PDB file of C-alpha atoms in Angstrom:
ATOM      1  CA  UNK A   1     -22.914  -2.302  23.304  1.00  0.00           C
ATOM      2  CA  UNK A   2     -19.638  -0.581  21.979  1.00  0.00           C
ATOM      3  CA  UNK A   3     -19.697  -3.005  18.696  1.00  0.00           C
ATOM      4  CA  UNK A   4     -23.178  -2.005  18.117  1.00  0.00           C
ATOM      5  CA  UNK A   5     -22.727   1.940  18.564  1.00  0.00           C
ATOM      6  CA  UNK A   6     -19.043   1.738  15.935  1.00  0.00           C
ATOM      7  CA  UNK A   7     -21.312  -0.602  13.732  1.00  0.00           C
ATOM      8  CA  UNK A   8     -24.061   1.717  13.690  1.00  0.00           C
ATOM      9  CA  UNK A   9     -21.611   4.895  13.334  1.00  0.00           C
ATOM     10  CA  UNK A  10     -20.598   2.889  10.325  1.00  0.00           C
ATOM     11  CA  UNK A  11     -23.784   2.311   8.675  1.00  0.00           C
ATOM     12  CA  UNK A  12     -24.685   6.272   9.340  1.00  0.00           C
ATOM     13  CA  UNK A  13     -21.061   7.239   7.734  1.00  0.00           C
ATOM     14  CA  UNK A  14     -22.567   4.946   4.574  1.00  0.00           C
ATOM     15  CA  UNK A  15     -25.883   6.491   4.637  1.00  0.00           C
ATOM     16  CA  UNK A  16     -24.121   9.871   4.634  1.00  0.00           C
ATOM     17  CA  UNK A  17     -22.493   8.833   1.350  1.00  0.00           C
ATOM     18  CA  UNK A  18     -25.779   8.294  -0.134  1.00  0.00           C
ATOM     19  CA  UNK A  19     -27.323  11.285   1.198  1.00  0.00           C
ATOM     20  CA  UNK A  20     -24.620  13.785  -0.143  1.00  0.00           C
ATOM     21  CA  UNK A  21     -24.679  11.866  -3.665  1.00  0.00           C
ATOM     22  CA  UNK A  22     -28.529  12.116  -3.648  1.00  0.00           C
ATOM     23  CA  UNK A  23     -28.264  16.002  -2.835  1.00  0.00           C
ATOM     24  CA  UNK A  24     -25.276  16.586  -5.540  1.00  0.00           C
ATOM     25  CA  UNK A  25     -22.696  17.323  -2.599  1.00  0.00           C
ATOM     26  CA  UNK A  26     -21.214  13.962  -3.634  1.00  0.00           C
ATOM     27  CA  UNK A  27     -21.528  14.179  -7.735  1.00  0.00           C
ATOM     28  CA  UNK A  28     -19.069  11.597  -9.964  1.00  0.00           C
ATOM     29  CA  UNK A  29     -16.073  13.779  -9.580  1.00  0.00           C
ATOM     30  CA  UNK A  30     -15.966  14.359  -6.034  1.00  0.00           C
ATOM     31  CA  UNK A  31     -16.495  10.703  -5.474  1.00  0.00           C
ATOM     32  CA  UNK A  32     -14.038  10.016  -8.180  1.00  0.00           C
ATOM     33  CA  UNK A  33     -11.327  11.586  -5.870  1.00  0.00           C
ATOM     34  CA  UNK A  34     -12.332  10.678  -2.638  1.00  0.00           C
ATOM     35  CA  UNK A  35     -12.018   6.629  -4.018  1.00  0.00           C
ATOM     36  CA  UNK A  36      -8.615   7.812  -5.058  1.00  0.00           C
ATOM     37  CA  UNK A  37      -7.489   9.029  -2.280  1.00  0.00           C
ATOM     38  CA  UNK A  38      -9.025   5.952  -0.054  1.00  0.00           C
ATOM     39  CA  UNK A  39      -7.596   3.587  -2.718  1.00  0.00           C
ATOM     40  CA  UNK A  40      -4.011   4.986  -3.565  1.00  0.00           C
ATOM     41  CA  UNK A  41      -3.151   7.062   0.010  1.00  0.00           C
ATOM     42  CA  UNK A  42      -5.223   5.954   3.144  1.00  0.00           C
ATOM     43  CA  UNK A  43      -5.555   1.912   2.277  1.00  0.00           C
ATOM     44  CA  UNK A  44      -1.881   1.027   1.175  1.00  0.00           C
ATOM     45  CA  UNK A  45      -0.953   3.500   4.499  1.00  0.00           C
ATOM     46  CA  UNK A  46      -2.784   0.866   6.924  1.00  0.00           C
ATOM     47  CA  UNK A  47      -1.638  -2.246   5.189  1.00  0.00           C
ATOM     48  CA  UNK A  48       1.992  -0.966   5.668  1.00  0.00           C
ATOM     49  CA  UNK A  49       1.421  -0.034   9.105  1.00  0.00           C
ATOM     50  CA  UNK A  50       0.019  -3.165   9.842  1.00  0.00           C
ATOM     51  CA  UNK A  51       3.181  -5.479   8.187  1.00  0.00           C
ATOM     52  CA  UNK A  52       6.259  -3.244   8.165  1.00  0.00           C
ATOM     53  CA  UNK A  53       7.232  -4.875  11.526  1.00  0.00           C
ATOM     54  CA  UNK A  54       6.205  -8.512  10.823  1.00  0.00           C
ATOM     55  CA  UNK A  55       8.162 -11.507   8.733  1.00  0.00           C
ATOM     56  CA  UNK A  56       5.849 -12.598   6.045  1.00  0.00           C
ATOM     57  CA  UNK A  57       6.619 -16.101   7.439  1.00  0.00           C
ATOM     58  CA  UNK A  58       5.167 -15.246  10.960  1.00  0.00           C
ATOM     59  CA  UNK A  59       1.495 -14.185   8.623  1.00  0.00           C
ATOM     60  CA  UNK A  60       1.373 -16.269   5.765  1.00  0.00           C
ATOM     61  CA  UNK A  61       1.222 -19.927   7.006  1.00  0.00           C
ATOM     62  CA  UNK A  62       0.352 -23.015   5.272  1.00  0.00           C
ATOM     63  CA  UNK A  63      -3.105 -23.264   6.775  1.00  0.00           C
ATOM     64  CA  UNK A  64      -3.831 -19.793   6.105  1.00  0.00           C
ATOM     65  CA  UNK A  65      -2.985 -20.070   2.578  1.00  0.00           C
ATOM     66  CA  UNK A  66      -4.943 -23.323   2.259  1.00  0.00           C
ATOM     67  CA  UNK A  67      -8.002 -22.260   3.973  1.00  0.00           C
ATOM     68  CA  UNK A  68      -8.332 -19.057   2.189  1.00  0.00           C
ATOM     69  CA  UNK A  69      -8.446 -21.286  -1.407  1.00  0.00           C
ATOM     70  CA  UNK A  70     -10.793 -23.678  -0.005  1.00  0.00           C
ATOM     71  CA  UNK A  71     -13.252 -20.561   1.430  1.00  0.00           C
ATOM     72  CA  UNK A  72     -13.085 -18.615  -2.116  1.00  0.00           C
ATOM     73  CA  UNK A  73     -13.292 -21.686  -4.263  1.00  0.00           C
ATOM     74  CA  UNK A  74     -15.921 -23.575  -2.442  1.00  0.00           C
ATOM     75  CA  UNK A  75     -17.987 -21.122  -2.443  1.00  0.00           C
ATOM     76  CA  UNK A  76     -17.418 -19.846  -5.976  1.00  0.00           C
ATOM     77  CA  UNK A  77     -18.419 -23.348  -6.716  1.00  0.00           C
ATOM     78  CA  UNK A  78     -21.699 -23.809  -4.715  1.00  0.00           C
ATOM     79  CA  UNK A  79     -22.257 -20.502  -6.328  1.00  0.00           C
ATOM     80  CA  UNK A  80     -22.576 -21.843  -9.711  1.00  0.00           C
ATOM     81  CA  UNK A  81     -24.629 -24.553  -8.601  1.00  0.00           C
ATOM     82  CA  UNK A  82     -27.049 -22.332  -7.362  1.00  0.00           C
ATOM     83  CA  UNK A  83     -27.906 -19.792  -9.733  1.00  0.00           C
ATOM     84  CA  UNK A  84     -26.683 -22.561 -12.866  1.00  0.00           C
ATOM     85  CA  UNK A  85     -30.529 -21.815 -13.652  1.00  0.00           C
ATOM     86  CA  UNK A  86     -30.948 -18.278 -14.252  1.00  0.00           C
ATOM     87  CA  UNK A  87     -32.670 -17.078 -17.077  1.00  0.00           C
ATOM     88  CA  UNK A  88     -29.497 -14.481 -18.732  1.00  0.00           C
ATOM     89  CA  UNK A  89     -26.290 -15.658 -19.120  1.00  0.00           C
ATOM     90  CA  UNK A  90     -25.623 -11.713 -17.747  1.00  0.00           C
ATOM     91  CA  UNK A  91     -27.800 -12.422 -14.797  1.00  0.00           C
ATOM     92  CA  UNK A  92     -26.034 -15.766 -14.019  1.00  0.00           C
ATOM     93  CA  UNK A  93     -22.507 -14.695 -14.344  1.00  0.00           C
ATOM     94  CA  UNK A  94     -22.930 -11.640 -11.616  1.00  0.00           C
ATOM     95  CA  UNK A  95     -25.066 -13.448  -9.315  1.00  0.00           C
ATOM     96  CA  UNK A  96     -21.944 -16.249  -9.457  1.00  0.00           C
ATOM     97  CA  UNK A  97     -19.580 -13.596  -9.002  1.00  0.00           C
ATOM     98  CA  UNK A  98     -21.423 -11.464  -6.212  1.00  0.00           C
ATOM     99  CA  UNK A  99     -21.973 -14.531  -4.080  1.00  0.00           C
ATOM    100  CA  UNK A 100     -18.084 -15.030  -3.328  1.00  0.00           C
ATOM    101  CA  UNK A 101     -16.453 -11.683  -4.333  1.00  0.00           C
ATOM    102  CA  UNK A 102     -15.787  -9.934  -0.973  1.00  0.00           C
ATOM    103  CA  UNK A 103     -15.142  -6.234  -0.140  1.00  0.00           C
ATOM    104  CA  UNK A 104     -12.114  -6.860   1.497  1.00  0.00           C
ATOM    105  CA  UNK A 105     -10.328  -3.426   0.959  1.00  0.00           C
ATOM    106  CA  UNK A 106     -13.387  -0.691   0.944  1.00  0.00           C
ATOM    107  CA  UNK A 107     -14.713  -2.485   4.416  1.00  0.00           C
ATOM    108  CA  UNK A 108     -13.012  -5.396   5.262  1.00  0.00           C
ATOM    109  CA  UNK A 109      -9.413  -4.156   6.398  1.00  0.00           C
ATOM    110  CA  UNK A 110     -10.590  -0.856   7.953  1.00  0.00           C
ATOM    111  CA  UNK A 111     -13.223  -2.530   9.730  1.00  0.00           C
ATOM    112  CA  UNK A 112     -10.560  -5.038  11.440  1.00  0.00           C
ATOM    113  CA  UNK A 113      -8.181  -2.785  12.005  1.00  0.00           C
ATOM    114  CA  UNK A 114     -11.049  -0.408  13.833  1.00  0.00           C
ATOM    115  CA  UNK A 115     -11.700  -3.275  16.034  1.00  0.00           C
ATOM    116  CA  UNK A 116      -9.212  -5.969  17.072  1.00  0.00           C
ATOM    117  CA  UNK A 117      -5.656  -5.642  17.760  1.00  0.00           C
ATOM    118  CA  UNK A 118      -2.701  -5.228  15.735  1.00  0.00           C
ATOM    119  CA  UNK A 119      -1.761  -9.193  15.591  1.00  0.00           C
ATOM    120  CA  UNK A 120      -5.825  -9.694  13.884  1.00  0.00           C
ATOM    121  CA  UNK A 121      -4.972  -6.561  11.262  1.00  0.00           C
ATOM    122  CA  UNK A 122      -1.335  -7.836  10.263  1.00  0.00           C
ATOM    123  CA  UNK A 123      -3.174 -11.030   9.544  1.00  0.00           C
ATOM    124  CA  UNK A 124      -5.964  -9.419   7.494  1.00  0.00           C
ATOM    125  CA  UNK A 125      -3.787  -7.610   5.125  1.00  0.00           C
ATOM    126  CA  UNK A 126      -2.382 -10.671   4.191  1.00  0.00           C
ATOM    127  CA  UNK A 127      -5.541 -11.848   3.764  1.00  0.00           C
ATOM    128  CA  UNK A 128      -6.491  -9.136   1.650  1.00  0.00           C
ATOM    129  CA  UNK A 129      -3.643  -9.414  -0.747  1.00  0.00           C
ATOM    130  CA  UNK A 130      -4.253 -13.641  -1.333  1.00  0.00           C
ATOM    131  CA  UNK A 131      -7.829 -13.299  -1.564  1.00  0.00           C
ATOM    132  CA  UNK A 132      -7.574 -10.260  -4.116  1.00  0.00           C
ATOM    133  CA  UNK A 133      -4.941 -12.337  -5.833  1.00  0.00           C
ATOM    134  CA  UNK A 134      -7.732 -14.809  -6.176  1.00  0.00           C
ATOM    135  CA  UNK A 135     -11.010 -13.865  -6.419  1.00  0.00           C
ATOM    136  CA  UNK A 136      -9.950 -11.057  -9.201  1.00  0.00           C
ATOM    137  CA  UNK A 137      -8.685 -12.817 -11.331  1.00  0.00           C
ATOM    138  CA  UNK A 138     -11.828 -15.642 -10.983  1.00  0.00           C
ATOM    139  CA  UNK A 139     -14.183 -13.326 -11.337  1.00  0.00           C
ATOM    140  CA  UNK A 140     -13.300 -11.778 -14.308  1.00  0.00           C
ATOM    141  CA  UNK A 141     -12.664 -15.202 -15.836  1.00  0.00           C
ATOM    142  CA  UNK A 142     -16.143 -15.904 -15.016  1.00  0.00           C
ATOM    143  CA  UNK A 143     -17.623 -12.846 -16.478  1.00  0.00           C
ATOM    144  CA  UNK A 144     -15.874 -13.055 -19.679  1.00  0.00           C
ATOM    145  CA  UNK A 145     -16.552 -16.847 -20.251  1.00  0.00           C
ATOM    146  CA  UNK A 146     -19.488 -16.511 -20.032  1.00  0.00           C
ATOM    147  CA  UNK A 147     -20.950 -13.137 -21.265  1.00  0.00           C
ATOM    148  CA  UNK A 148     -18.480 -13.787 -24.696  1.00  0.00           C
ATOM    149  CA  UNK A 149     -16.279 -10.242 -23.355  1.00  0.00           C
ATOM    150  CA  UNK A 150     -12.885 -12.165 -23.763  1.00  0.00           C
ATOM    151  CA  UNK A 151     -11.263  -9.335 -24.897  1.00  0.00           C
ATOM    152  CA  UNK A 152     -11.165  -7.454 -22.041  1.00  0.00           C
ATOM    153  CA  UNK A 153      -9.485  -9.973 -20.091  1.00  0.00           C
ATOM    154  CA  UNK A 154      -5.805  -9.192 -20.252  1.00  0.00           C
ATOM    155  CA  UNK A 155      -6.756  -5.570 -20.254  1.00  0.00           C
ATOM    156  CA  UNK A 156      -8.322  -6.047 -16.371  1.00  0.00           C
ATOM    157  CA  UNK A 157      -5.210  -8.255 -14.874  1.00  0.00           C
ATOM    158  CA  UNK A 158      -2.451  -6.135 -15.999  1.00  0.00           C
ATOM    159  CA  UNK A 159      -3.807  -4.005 -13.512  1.00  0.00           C
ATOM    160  CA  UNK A 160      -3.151  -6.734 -10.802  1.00  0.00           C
ATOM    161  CA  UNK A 161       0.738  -5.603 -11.610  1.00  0.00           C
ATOM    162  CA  UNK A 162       0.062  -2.272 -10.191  1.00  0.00           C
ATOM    163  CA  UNK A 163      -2.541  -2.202  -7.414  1.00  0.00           C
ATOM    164  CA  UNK A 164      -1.967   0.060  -4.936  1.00  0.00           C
ATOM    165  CA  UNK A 165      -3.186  -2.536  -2.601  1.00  0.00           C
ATOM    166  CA  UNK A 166      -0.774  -5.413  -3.370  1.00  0.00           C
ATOM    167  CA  UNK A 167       2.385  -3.571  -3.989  1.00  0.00           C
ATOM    168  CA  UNK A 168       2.086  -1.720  -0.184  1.00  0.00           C
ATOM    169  CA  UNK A 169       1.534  -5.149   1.095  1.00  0.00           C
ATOM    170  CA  UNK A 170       4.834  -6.636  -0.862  1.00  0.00           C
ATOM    171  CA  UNK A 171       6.325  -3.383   0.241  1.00  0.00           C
ATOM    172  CA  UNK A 172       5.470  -3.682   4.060  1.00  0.00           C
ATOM    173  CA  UNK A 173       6.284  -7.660   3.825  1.00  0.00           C
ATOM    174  CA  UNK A 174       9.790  -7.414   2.725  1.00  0.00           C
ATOM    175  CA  UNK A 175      10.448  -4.229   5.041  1.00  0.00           C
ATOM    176  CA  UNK A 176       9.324  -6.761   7.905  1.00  0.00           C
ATOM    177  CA  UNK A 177      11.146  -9.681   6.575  1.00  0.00           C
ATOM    178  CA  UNK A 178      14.323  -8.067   5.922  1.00  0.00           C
ATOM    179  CA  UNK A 179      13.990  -5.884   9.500  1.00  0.00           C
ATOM    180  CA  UNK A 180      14.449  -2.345   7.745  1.00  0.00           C
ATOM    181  CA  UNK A 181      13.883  -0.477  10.413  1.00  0.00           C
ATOM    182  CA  UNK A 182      11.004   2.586  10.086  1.00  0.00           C
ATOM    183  CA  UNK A 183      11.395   5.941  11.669  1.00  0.00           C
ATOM    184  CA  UNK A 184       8.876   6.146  14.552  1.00  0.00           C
ATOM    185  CA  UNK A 185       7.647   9.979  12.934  1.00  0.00           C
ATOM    186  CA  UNK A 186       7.256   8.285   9.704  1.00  0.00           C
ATOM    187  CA  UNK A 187       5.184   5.273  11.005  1.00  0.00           C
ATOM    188  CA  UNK A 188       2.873   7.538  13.682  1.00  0.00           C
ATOM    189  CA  UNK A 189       2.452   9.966  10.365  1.00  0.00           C
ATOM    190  CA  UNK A 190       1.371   6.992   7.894  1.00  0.00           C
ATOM    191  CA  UNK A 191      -0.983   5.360  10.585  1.00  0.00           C
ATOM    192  CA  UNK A 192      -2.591   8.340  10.626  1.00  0.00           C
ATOM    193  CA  UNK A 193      -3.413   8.330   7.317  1.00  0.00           C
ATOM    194  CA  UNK A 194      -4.472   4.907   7.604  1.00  0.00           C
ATOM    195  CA  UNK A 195      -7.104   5.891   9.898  1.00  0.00           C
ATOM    196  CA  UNK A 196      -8.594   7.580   7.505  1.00  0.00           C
ATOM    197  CA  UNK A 197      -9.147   4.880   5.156  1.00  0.00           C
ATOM    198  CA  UNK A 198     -12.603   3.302   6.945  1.00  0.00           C
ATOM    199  CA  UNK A 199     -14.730   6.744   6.983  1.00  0.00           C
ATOM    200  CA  UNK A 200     -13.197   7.374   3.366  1.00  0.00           C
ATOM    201  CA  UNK A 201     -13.954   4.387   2.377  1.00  0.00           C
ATOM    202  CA  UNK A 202     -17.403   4.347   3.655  1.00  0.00           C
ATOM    203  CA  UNK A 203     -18.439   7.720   2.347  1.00  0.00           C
ATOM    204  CA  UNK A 204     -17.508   5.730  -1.134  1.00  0.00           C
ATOM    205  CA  UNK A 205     -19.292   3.005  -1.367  1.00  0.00           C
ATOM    206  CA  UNK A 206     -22.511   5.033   0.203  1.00  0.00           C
ATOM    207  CA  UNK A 207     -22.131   6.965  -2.794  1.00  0.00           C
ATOM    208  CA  UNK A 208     -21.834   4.081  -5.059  1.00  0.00           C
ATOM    209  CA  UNK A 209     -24.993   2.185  -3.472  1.00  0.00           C
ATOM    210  CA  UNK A 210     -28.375   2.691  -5.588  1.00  0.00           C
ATOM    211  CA  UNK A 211     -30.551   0.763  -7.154  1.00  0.00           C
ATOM    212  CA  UNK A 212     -31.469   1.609 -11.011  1.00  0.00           C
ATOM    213  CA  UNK A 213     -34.718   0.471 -10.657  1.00  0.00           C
ATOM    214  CA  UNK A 214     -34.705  -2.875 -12.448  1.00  0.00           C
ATOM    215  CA  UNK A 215     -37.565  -5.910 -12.365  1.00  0.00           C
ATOM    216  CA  UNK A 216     -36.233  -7.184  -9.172  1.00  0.00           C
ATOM    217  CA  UNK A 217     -35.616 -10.635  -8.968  1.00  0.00           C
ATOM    218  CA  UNK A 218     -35.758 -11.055  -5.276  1.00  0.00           C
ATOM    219  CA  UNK A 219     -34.868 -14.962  -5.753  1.00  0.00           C
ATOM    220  CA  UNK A 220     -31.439 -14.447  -6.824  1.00  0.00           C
ATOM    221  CA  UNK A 221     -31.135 -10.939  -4.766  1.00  0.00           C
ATOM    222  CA  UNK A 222     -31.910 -13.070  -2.110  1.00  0.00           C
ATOM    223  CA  UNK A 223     -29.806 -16.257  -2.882  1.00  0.00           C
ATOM    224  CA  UNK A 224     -26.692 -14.024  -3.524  1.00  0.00           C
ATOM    225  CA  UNK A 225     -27.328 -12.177   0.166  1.00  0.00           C
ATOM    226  CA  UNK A 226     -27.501 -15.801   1.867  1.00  0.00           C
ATOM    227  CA  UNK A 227     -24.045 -17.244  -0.140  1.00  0.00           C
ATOM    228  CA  UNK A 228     -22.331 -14.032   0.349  1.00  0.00           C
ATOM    229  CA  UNK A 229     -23.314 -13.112   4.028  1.00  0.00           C
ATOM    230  CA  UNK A 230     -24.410 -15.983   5.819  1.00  0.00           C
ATOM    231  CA  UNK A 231     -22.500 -19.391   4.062  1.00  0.00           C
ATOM    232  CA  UNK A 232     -19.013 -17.601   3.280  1.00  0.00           C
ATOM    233  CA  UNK A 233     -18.297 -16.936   6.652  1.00  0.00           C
ATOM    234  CA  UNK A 234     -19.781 -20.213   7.974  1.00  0.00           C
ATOM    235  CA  UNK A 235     -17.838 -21.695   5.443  1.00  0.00           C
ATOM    236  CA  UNK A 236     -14.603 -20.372   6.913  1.00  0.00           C
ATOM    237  CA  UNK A 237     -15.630 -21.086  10.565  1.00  0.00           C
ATOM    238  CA  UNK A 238     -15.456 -24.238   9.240  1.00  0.00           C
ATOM    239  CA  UNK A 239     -12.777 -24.477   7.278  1.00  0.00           C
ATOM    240  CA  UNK A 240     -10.307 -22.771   9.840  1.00  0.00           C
ATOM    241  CA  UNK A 241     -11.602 -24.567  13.034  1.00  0.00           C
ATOM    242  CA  UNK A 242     -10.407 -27.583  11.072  1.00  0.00           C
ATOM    243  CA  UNK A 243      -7.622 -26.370  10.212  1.00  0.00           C
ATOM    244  CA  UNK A 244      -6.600 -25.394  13.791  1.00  0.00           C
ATOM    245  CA  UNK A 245      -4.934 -21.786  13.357  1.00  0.00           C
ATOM    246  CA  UNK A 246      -3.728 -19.465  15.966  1.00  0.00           C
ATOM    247  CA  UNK A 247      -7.004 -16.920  16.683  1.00  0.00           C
ATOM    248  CA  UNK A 248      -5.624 -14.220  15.285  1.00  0.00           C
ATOM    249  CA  UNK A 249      -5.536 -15.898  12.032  1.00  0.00           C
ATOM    250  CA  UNK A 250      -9.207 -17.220  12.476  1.00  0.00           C
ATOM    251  CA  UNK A 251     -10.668 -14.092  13.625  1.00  0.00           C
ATOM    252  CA  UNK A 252      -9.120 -12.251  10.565  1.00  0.00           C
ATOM    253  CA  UNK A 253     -10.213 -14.703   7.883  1.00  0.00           C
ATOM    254  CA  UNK A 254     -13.729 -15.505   8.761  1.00  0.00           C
ATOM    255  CA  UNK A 255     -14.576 -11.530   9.877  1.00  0.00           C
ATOM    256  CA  UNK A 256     -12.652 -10.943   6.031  1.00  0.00           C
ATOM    257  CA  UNK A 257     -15.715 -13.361   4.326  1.00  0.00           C
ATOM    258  CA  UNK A 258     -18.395 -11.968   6.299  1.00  0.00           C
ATOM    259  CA  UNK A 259     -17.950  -8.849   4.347  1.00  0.00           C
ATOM    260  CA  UNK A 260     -20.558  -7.842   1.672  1.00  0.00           C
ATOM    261  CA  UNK A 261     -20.544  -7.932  -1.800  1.00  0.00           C
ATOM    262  CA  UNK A 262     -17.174  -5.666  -3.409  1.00  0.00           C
ATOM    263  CA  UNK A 263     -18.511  -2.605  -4.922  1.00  0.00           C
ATOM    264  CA  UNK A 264     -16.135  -3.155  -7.819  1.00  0.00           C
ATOM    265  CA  UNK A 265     -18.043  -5.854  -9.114  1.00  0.00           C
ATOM    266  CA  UNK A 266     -20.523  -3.905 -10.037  1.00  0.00           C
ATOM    267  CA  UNK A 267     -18.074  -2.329 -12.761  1.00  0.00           C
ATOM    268  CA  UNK A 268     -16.799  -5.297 -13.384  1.00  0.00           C
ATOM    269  CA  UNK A 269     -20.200  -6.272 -14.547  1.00  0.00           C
ATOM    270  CA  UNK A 270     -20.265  -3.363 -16.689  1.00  0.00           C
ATOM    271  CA  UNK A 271     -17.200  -3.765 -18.689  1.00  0.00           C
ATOM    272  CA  UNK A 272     -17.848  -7.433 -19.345  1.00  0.00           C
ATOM    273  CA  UNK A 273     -21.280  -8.010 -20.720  1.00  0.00           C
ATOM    274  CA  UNK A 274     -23.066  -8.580 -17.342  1.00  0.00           C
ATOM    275  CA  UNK A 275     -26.201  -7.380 -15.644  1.00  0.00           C
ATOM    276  CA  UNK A 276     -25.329  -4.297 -14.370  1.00  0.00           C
ATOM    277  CA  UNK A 277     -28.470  -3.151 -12.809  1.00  0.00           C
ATOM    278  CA  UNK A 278     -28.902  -6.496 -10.532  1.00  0.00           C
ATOM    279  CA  UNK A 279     -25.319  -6.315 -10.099  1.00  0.00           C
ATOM    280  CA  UNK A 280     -25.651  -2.813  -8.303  1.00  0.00           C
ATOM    281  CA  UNK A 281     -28.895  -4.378  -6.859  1.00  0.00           C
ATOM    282  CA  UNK A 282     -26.931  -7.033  -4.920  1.00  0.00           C
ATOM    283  CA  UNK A 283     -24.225  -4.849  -4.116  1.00  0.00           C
ATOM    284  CA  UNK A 284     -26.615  -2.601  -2.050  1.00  0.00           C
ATOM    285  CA  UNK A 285     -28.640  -4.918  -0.506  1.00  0.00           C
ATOM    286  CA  UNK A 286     -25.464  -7.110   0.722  1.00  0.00           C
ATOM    287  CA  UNK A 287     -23.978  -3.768   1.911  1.00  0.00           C
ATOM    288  CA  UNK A 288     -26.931  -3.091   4.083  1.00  0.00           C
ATOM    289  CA  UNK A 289     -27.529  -6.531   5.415  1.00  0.00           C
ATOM    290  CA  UNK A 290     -24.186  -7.501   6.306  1.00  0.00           C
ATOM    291  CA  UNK A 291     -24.072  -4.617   9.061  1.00  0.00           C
ATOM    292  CA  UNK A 292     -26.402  -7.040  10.785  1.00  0.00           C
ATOM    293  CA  UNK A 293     -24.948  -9.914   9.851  1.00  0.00           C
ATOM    294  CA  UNK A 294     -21.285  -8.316  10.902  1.00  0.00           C
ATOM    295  CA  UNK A 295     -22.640  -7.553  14.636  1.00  0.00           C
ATOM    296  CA  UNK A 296     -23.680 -11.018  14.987  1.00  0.00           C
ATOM    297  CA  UNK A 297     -20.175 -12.153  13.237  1.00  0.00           C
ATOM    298  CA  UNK A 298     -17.480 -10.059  15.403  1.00  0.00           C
ATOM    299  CA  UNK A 299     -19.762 -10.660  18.571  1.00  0.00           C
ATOM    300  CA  UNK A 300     -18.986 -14.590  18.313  1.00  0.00           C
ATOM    301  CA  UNK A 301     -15.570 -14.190  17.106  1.00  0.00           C
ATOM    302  CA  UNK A 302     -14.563 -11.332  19.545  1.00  0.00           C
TER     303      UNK A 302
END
């Protein structure tokens, strides 16, 4: 019963977002800032929090490493098998790219750290930084390839240099490694901030979610909400009960893939040729479904 109340608290803090953006309270700007201040301040204050006291060696194992590349790539790869038929090479390229690129920052992270311990959210930020390490730099390979925007390529991953996301993870890493030690002041203040990151990050993507009114395809709508949803995270249940990890590491990676479709695709689409409308389609309807789907996830992990 608790799961279901934060989950639904959740999905009316979303809702909110895309109430206020409906009624102008939330208009570009004001959005604009709130992302920055979820993306720059509140998210790299929870990674820190969560790996300033923990050796890098202790997080990132072997099997972890493994396993994440087999989750993203697998499904990356059914993912092309299954939409290889759409009509648009637009079309096909997002619908490839929404079915394995994961909101781990925006929902992922802040919805771990809301609701396991501190062992599952260490564990998560490292998954975080791999899988963004990954699945970036795929998907905007995949876009360009195929929608003829090569251009744009190198433009996109020089920003990998200077995420805010990665360089508090490297940050909190070597602290950990190294055994800096942290003012207890300084770490109380900056996990405050952190727990700011989930509403913030919420009231974003609600703001984000609408749908432009396109000719639905509810196929590949639907086909992208099963890879991304439903065989990602079954994938990984898989994948890491083989792989026998700890269950810290196995409740952080498969709750990580059971996360929706990134909103960030959807300007990924954008800027490189693809479907934008479906892509903002897919990114609303995965949104919504996963809050379901999550319940069902964390219930069986937990």
């Amino acid at each position: 019963m608790e799961l279901l109340v934060r989950l639904s608290g959740l999905l009316a803090v979303l809702l909110l977002g895309t109430g206020l953006r409906t009624t102008g309270l939330l208009d570009a700007g004001r959005t604009a800032r709130l992302n920055a201040l979820a993306y720059y301040v509140a998210l790299p204050a929870l990674i820190f929090v969560s790996t300033y006291d923990r050796a890098i060696g202790g997080l990132l194992s072997p099997a972890l490493l493994a396993g994440l590349l087999v989750v993203v790539l697998a499904t990356a790869g059914l993912a092309w098998l299954v939409h290889r038929g759409r009509d648009s090479s637009e079309r096909r390229s997002v619908a490839v790219v929404q079915s394995y690129h994961s909101n781990l920052g925006y929902l992922g992270l802040p919805l771990v750290a809301a609701t396991f311990d501190a062992d599952v959210t260490a564990v998560a930020s490292v998954v975080l930084g791999v899988v963004t390490l990954t699945q970036l730099p795929l998907s905007i390979l995949v876009l360009s390839r195929l929608n003829g925007a090569d251009a744009a390529v190198w433009d996109e991953l020089r920003g990998l240099a200077t995420n805010p996301v990665l360089l508090s993870l490297l940050v909190g890493l070597t602290v950990g490694s190294i055994g800096l030690a942290v003012p207890g002041g300084v770490a109380t203040g900056l996990d405050a901030v952190g727990s700011l990151a989930l509403p913030l990050a919420l009231l974003c993507v609600g703001a984000s979610l609408q749908i432009d009114r396109p000719a639905v395809d509810f196929g590949a709508t639907s086909a992208v909400v099963g890879l991304k949803i439903v065989c990602m995270p079954a994938l990984a249940w898989l994948v890491f009960s083989a792989l026998a990890v700890d269950p810290a590491t196995f409740t952080a990676a498969v709750v990580m893939f059971g996360t929706p479709t990134a909103v960030s695709t959807f300007v990924f689409a954008a800027e490189l040729g693809g479907d934008a409308e479906f892509a903002s389609l897919n990114v609303f309807a995965t949104t919504l479904a996963s809050i379901a789907t999550l319940f069902v996830l964390i219930t069986l992990v937990g």
